[in-house]
Backbone as a ProteinNet text record, in pm:
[ID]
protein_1_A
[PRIMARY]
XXXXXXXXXXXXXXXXXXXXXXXXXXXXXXXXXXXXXXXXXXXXXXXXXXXXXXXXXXXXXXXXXXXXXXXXXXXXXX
[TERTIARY]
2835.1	2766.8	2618.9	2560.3	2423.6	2335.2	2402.8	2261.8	2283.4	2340.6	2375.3	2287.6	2206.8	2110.3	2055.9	2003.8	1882.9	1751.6	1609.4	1522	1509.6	1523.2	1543.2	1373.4	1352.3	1201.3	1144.8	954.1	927.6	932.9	914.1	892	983.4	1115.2	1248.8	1276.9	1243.7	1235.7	1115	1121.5	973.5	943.3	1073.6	1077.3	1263	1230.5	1393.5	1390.8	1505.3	1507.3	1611.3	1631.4	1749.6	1731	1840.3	1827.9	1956	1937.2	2035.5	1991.9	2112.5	2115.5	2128	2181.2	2182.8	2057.3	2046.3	1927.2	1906.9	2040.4	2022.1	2189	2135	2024.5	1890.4	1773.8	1709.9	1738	1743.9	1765.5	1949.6	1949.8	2164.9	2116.5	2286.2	2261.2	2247.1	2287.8	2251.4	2130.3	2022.4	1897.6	1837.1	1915.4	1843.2	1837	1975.4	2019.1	1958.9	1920.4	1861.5	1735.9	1699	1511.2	1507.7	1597	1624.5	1611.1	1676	1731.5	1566.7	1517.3	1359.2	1340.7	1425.7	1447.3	1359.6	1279.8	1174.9	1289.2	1328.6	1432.6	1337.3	1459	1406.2	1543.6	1472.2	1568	1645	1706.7	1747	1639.9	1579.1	1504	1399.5	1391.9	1296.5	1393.6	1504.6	1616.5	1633.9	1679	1744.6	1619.7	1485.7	1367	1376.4	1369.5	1349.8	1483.7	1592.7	1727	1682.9	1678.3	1621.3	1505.6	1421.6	1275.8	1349.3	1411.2	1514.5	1581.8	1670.5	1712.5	1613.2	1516.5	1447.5	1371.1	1359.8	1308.2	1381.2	1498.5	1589.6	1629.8	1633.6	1683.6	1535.2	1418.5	1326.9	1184.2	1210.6	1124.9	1013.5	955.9	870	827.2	729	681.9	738.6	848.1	873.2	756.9	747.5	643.7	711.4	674	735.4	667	540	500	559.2	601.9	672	795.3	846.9	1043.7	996.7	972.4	893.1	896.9	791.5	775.9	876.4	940	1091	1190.2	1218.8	1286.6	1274.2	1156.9	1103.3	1146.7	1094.5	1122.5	1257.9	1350.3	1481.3	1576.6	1522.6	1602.2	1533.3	1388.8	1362.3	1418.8
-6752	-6679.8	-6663.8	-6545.1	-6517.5	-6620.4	-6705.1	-6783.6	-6871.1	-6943.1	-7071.4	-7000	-6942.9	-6891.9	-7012.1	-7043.8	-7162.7	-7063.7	-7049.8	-6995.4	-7110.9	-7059.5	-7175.7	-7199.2	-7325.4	-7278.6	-7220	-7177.7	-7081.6	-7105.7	-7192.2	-7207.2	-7148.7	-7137	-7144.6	-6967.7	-6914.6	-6749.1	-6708.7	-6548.6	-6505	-6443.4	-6367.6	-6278	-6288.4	-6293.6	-6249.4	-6113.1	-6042	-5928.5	-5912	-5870.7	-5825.2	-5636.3	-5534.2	-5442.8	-5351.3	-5295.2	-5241.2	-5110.8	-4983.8	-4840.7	-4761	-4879.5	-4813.4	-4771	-4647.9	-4623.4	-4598.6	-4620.6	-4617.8	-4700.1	-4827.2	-4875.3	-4933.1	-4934.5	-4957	-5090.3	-5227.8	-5347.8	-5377.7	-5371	-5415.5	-5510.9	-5616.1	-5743.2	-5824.8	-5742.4	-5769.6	-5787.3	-5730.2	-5754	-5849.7	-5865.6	-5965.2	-6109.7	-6116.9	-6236.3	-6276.9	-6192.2	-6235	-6238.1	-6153.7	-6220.9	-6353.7	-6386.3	-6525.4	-6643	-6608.1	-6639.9	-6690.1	-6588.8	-6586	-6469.8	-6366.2	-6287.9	-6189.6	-6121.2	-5987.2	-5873.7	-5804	-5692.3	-5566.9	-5494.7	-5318.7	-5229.7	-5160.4	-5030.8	-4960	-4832	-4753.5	-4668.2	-4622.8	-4496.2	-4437.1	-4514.8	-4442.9	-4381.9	-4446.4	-4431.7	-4294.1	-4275.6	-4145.7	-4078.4	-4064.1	-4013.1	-3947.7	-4042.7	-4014.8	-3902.7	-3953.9	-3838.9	-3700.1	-3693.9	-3565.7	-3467.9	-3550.5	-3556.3	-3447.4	-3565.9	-3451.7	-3360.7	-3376	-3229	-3145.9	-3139.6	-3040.1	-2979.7	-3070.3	-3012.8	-2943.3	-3022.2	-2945.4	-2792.2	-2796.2	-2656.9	-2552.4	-2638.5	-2495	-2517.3	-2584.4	-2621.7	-2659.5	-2688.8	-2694.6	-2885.9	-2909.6	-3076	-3086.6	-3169.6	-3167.1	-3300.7	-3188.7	-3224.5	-3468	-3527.6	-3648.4	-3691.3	-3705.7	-3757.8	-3651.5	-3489.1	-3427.6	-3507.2	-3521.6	-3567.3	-3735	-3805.1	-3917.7	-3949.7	-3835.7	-3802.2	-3800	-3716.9	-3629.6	-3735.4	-3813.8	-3922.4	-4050.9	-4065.8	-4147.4	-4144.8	-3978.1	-3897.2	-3889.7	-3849.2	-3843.2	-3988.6	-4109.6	-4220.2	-4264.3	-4281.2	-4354.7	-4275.4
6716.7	6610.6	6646.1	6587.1	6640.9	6589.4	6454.2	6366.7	6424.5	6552.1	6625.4	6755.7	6797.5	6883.3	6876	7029.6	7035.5	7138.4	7111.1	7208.8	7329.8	7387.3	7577	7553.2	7616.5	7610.3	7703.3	7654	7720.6	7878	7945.8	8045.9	8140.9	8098.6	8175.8	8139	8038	8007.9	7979.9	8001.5	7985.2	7847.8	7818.4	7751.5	7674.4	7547.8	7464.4	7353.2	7422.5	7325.3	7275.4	7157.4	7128.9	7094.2	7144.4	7148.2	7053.7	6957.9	6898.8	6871	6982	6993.4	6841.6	6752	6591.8	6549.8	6506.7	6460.3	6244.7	6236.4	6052.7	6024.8	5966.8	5905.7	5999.6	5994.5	6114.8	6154.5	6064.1	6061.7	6028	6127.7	6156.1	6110.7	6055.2	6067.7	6207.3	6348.6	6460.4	6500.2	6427.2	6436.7	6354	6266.7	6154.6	6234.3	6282.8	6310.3	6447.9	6522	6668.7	6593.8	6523.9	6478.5	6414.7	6308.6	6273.6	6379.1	6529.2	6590.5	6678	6631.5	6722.8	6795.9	6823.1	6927.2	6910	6955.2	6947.4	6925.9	6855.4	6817	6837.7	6921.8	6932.5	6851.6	6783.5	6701.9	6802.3	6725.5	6811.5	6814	6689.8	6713.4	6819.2	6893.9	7001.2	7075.6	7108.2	7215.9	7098.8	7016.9	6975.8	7013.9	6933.6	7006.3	7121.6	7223.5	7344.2	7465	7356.2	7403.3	7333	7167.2	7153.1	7229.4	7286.7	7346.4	7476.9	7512.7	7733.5	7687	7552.4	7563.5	7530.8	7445.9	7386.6	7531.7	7639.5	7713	7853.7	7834	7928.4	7879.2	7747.5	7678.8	7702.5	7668.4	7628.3	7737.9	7802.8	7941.5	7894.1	7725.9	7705.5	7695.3	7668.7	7640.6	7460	7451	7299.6	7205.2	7103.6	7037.3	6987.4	7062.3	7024.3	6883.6	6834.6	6690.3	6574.8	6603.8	6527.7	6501.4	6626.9	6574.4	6524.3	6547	6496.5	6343.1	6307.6	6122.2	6118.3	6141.3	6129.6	6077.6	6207.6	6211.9	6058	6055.5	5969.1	5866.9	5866.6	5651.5	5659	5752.7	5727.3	5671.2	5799.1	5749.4	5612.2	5584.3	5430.5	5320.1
[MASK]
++++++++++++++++++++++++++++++++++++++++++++++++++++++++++++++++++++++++++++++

């Protein structure tokens, strides 16, 4: 179970992440529980971000506006 997580100490790791591609709800209980856990948690939303970001630019060759889809992103999930 994730709430039976122990952090190794620092010496022996540098860095703990936990990473979840879900982007709504932003806080899975997968994330809850590795932060409980101690774990530094990353969302999905940059990762969706950053896929909308290549296509927009594979489709229109242009630099896609990233703090536009961002808001976007934001106002859509709250």
């Amino acid at each position: 179970s994730w709430k039976n997580w122990k952090i190794k100490p620092s010496h022996e790791i540098v860095h703990q992440f936990a990473f979840d591609c879900v982007y709504s709800p932003r806080k899975t209980q997968f994330l809850k529980d590795a932060a409980a856990a101690g774990f530094k948690t990353i969302t999905g939303e940059n990762m969706l971000i950053h896929q909308g970001a290549a296509a927009f630019e594979l489709f229109t060759h242009q630099k896609p506006p990233l703090e536009v889809m961002r808001k976007t992103l934001h106002t859509l999930l709250s």
